[in-house]
Short mmCIF file of C-alpha atoms and ligand atoms in Angstrom, two decimals:
data_model
loop_
_atom_site.label_atom_id
_atom_site.label_comp_id
_atom_site.label_asym_id
_atom_site.label_seq_id
_atom_site.Cartn_x
_atom_site.Cartn_y
_atom_site.Cartn_z
CA MET A 1 37.19 -15.74 -10.12
CA LYS A 2 37.92 -15.74 -14.44
CA LYS A 3 41.34 -13.28 -15.43
CA ILE A 4 40.16 -10.60 -18.29
CA ILE A 5 41.89 -8.51 -20.81
CA VAL A 6 40.79 -4.81 -19.61
CA ALA A 7 41.33 -2.18 -22.63
CA ILE A 8 40.77 1.39 -22.26
CA ASP A 9 41.58 3.75 -25.22
CA GLY A 10 40.93 7.26 -25.91
CA TYR A 11 42.06 10.69 -27.30
CA SER A 12 45.33 12.08 -25.18
CA SER A 13 44.90 13.45 -21.96
CA SER A 14 41.61 12.00 -21.53
CA GLY A 15 42.35 11.04 -17.91
CA LYS A 16 42.64 7.27 -18.92
CA SER A 17 45.98 6.48 -17.61
CA THR A 18 44.76 7.39 -14.21
CA MET A 19 42.15 5.76 -14.37
CA ALA A 20 43.34 2.84 -15.89
CA ARG A 21 46.09 2.47 -13.62
CA GLU A 22 43.80 3.30 -10.45
CA LEU A 23 41.51 0.25 -12.03
CA ALA A 24 44.24 -1.83 -12.21
CA LYS A 25 45.18 -1.35 -8.34
CA ARG A 26 41.74 -1.91 -7.29
CA ILE A 27 41.25 -5.36 -8.96
CA GLY A 28 45.02 -6.26 -8.54
CA TYR A 29 45.68 -6.52 -12.27
CA VAL A 30 49.08 -5.05 -13.94
CA TYR A 31 49.11 -1.83 -15.58
CA VAL A 32 50.49 -1.37 -19.31
CA ASP A 33 50.54 2.34 -20.39
CA SER A 34 51.12 1.80 -24.15
CA GLY A 35 51.29 5.28 -24.80
CA ALA A 36 54.38 5.68 -22.61
CA MET A 37 56.09 2.87 -25.07
CA TYR A 38 55.73 5.43 -28.01
CA ARG A 39 57.00 7.97 -26.20
CA ALA A 40 60.48 6.10 -25.21
CA VAL A 41 60.91 5.29 -28.77
CA THR A 42 60.53 9.19 -29.54
CA LEU A 43 62.72 9.90 -26.79
CA TYR A 44 65.55 7.62 -28.06
CA ALA A 45 64.96 9.43 -31.42
CA ILE A 46 65.46 12.70 -30.15
CA GLU A 47 68.40 11.36 -28.47
CA HIS A 48 70.44 9.94 -30.91
CA GLY A 49 69.93 13.08 -33.35
CA MET A 50 67.08 11.41 -35.62
CA THR A 51 64.76 14.47 -35.46
CA ALA A 52 64.51 18.07 -36.46
CA ASP A 53 62.30 20.44 -37.27
CA GLY A 54 59.26 18.28 -36.07
CA LYS A 55 60.69 15.58 -37.91
CA VAL A 56 61.51 12.20 -38.02
CA ASP A 57 64.11 10.39 -39.62
CA ARG A 58 61.96 6.95 -40.14
CA GLU A 59 64.48 5.63 -42.08
CA ALA A 60 67.44 5.65 -38.84
CA LEU A 61 64.60 5.31 -36.16
CA VAL A 62 63.38 1.92 -38.39
CA ALA A 63 67.04 0.46 -38.41
CA ALA A 64 67.52 1.36 -34.31
CA LEU A 65 64.24 -0.81 -33.37
CA PRO A 66 65.90 -3.93 -32.86
CA GLU A 67 68.37 -1.33 -29.98
CA ILE A 68 65.52 0.03 -27.96
CA ARG A 69 64.30 -2.05 -25.38
CA ILE A 70 61.76 -0.92 -23.05
CA SER A 71 60.62 -2.10 -19.90
CA PHE A 72 58.62 -1.48 -16.91
CA THR A 73 59.14 -1.20 -12.86
CA PRO A 74 56.26 -2.19 -10.69
CA ALA A 75 54.82 0.81 -9.34
CA GLY A 76 56.80 2.20 -6.20
CA SER A 77 56.24 4.24 -2.98
CA ASP A 78 54.78 6.93 -5.81
CA GLY A 79 52.04 4.22 -7.01
CA VAL A 80 53.75 5.14 -10.38
CA GLN A 81 55.45 2.43 -12.37
CA HIS A 82 58.18 3.50 -14.32
CA THR A 83 59.32 3.42 -17.56
CA HIS A 84 62.31 2.59 -18.16
CA LEU A 85 64.97 2.57 -21.43
CA ASN A 86 67.31 0.27 -22.28
CA GLY A 87 67.71 -0.23 -18.29
CA ARG A 88 67.54 4.05 -17.80
CA ASP A 89 64.20 5.08 -16.24
CA VAL A 90 62.97 7.77 -18.20
CA GLU A 91 59.76 8.26 -17.08
CA THR A 92 59.90 11.84 -16.58
CA GLU A 93 61.72 12.89 -19.67
CA ILE A 94 59.17 11.04 -21.74
CA ARG A 95 56.24 13.74 -20.36
CA ASP A 96 57.78 16.42 -21.71
CA MET A 97 56.88 19.29 -24.35
CA GLN A 98 59.82 17.93 -26.58
CA VAL A 99 58.82 14.17 -26.58
CA SER A 100 54.51 15.19 -26.93
CA SER A 101 55.17 17.06 -29.97
CA LEU A 102 57.34 14.52 -31.89
CA VAL A 103 55.27 10.99 -30.26
CA SER A 104 52.68 11.29 -33.19
CA PRO A 105 54.92 11.16 -36.43
CA VAL A 106 56.59 8.38 -34.35
CA ALA A 107 53.57 6.49 -33.82
CA GLU A 108 52.99 7.07 -37.38
CA ILE A 109 55.42 4.69 -38.25
CA PRO A 110 54.63 0.97 -39.58
CA GLU A 111 57.35 -0.79 -38.46
CA VAL A 112 57.21 0.98 -34.68
CA ARG A 113 53.71 0.08 -34.52
CA GLU A 114 54.20 -3.61 -35.22
CA ARG A 115 57.17 -4.02 -32.80
CA LEU A 116 55.08 -2.13 -30.04
CA VAL A 117 52.23 -3.91 -30.68
CA LYS A 118 53.82 -7.42 -30.05
CA MET A 119 55.37 -6.06 -27.17
CA GLN A 120 52.01 -5.18 -25.58
CA GLN A 121 50.31 -8.80 -26.74
CA GLU A 122 53.04 -10.83 -24.72
CA PHE A 123 52.56 -8.41 -21.69
CA GLY A 124 48.86 -9.92 -22.15
CA GLU A 125 49.38 -13.26 -22.65
CA SER A 126 48.32 -14.54 -19.36
CA LYS A 127 45.74 -12.01 -19.20
CA GLY A 128 45.16 -10.02 -15.69
CA ILE A 129 45.70 -6.67 -17.37
CA VAL A 130 44.70 -3.55 -18.02
CA MET A 131 46.03 -1.42 -21.06
CA ASP A 132 45.24 2.09 -22.30
CA GLY A 133 45.99 3.60 -25.62
CA ARG A 134 44.94 4.29 -29.15
CA ASP A 135 44.56 0.51 -30.84
CA ILE A 136 44.31 -1.39 -27.83
CA GLY A 137 40.43 -2.60 -28.30
CA THR A 138 40.98 -2.75 -31.92
CA THR A 139 44.20 -3.68 -32.96
CA VAL A 140 46.32 -4.81 -29.91
CA PHE A 141 43.33 -6.88 -28.24
CA PRO A 142 40.35 -6.99 -30.63
CA ASP A 143 39.29 -9.80 -28.26
CA ALA A 144 39.36 -7.87 -25.24
CA GLU A 145 36.69 -9.54 -22.54
CA MET A 146 36.21 -4.98 -21.48
CA LYS A 147 36.96 -2.53 -23.75
CA VAL A 148 36.48 1.04 -22.68
CA PHE A 149 36.52 4.39 -25.16
CA VAL A 150 37.20 7.34 -23.17
CA ASP A 151 35.12 10.57 -24.23
CA ALA A 152 36.51 13.74 -23.43
CA SER A 153 36.43 17.66 -25.23
CA ALA A 154 39.88 18.60 -26.23
CA GLU A 155 39.61 22.16 -24.18
CA GLU A 156 39.00 20.15 -21.05
CA ARG A 157 41.71 17.65 -21.83
CA ALA A 158 43.76 21.07 -22.24
CA ARG A 159 42.70 22.06 -18.97
CA ARG A 160 44.07 19.02 -16.73
CA ARG A 161 47.45 18.69 -18.68
CA LEU A 162 48.27 22.22 -18.24
CA LYS A 163 47.33 21.46 -14.72
CA GLU A 164 49.69 18.57 -14.59
CA MET A 165 52.30 20.32 -16.23
CA GLN A 166 52.24 23.63 -14.25
CA GLU A 167 52.60 21.21 -10.98
CA LYS A 168 55.89 20.27 -12.16
CA GLY A 169 56.71 23.07 -12.97
CA MET A 170 56.98 23.10 -16.71
CA ASP A 171 56.70 26.70 -18.53
CA VAL A 172 54.14 26.08 -21.03
CA THR A 173 50.45 28.12 -21.70
CA TYR A 174 47.51 26.98 -22.04
CA GLU A 175 47.05 27.67 -26.09
CA GLU A 176 50.05 25.52 -26.58
CA VAL A 177 48.80 22.89 -25.06
CA LEU A 178 45.47 22.87 -26.58
CA ASP A 179 47.23 23.16 -29.77
CA ASN A 180 49.53 20.58 -29.03
CA ILE A 181 46.60 18.13 -28.09
CA ARG A 182 44.61 19.23 -31.58
CA GLN A 183 47.41 18.41 -33.82
CA ARG A 184 48.14 15.10 -31.74
CA ASP A 185 44.10 14.17 -32.29
CA HIS A 186 44.63 14.92 -36.08
CA ILE A 187 47.28 12.92 -36.26
CA ASP A 188 45.72 9.77 -33.91
CA THR A 189 42.68 9.83 -36.06
CA THR A 190 43.96 10.09 -39.25
CA ARG A 191 46.61 8.08 -39.71
CA ALA A 192 46.91 5.17 -42.11
CA VAL A 193 48.01 2.38 -39.62
CA SER A 194 45.82 1.59 -36.31
CA PRO A 195 43.83 4.99 -36.38
CA LEU A 196 42.05 5.89 -32.90
CA ARG A 197 38.51 5.14 -33.21
CA LYS A 198 36.01 3.54 -30.76
CA ALA A 199 35.80 -0.67 -31.26
CA ALA A 200 32.28 -1.17 -31.82
CA ASP A 201 32.15 -3.22 -28.77
CA ALA A 202 33.26 -0.52 -26.74
CA HIS A 203 31.71 1.38 -23.88
CA VAL A 204 32.14 4.67 -24.08
CA LEU A 205 32.90 6.88 -20.72
CA ASP A 206 32.11 10.33 -20.96
CA ASN A 207 34.97 11.97 -18.68
CA ASP A 208 33.76 15.50 -19.21
CA LYS A 209 30.14 14.65 -17.44
CA MET A 210 31.64 12.23 -14.54
CA THR A 211 33.63 12.68 -11.25
CA HIS A 212 36.52 11.04 -10.92
CA GLN A 213 34.57 8.81 -8.16
CA GLN A 214 31.65 7.85 -10.80
CA GLN A 215 34.45 6.95 -13.22
CA MET A 216 35.70 4.91 -10.85
CA GLU A 217 32.27 3.36 -9.86
CA TRP A 218 31.33 2.96 -13.18
CA LEU A 219 34.35 1.23 -14.72
CA LEU A 220 34.31 -1.42 -11.17
CA ASN A 221 30.76 -2.36 -12.04
CA LEU A 222 31.62 -3.15 -15.90
CA TYR A 223 34.19 -4.94 -14.67
CA ASN A 224 32.20 -6.71 -11.85
CA THR A 225 29.12 -7.41 -14.51
CA ILE A 226 32.10 -9.01 -17.44
CA VAL A 227 33.73 -11.25 -14.92
CA ASN A 228 30.50 -12.27 -13.20
CA GLU A 229 28.98 -13.31 -16.68
O1 DC B 301 48.69 8.43 -24.08
P1 DC B 301 49.94 9.44 -24.51
O2 DC B 301 49.42 10.62 -24.67
O3 DC B 301 50.94 9.13 -23.73
O4 DC B 301 50.49 8.62 -25.94
C1 DC B 301 51.37 9.35 -26.97
C2 DC B 301 51.25 9.23 -28.45
O5 DC B 301 51.50 7.54 -28.48
C3 DC B 301 50.03 9.55 -28.62
O6 DC B 301 50.22 10.84 -29.70
C4 DC B 301 49.48 8.30 -29.72
C5 DC B 301 50.48 7.65 -29.51
N1 DC B 301 49.97 6.06 -29.11
C6 DC B 301 49.25 5.19 -30.39
O7 DC B 301 49.22 5.57 -31.50
N2 DC B 301 48.92 4.10 -29.59
C7 DC B 301 48.80 3.50 -28.73
N3 DC B 301 48.20 2.21 -28.31
C8 DC B 301 49.27 4.42 -27.58
C9 DC B 301 49.64 5.74 -27.61
#
């Protein structure tokens, strides 16, 4: 069967990572969470004192880019692939509120995007990959055979994210999470380089209206149609 590239884009906390990961597992593809890469760069900036008062020292971070190595370990017994920053497992740290609130300004920096996009394109060289993010179907893989744009309301996404964070024992309120999601939506859709937008040839998946199982069926149907064309 022919191998393709599956690009899944959408707003933050739209459930796209869960879907992308599960789809990859079902079809035997490699899964790459591109958001985790922007998060790892953000963690590096925080740990190296390059952030203060919600701002990022762009110059210092750009100068440090050659020092930043990001890799993924294959999914372990927990079924989750872990992100490594310079050889250290940072899967938990990159999901915390501090990283979440600084990742959008980091992802706006053109040099950061250029470097991460190049790495993402290398991951896709032999196809057989599912990658999720904001600009995968538009910038990273404009020729991807299957493109999906996941749509979901900010309120529904905040409810989902809050539940996830509370399950991990994090101390946050619904208002804080909703506020963070709205801010990120604003930055993600209005930034100058590769803003989040639906590619003209992307299929829209309405995440508010479908159950998880319906979404998986929808994705598998689309995938089967495309690979059998
Ligand atoms: O999907 P996520 O919430 O983990 O992504 C974290 C941030 O990274 C998000 O605020 C936008 C940015 N991002 C991006 O700009 N481009 C991507 N391809 C993926 C994520």
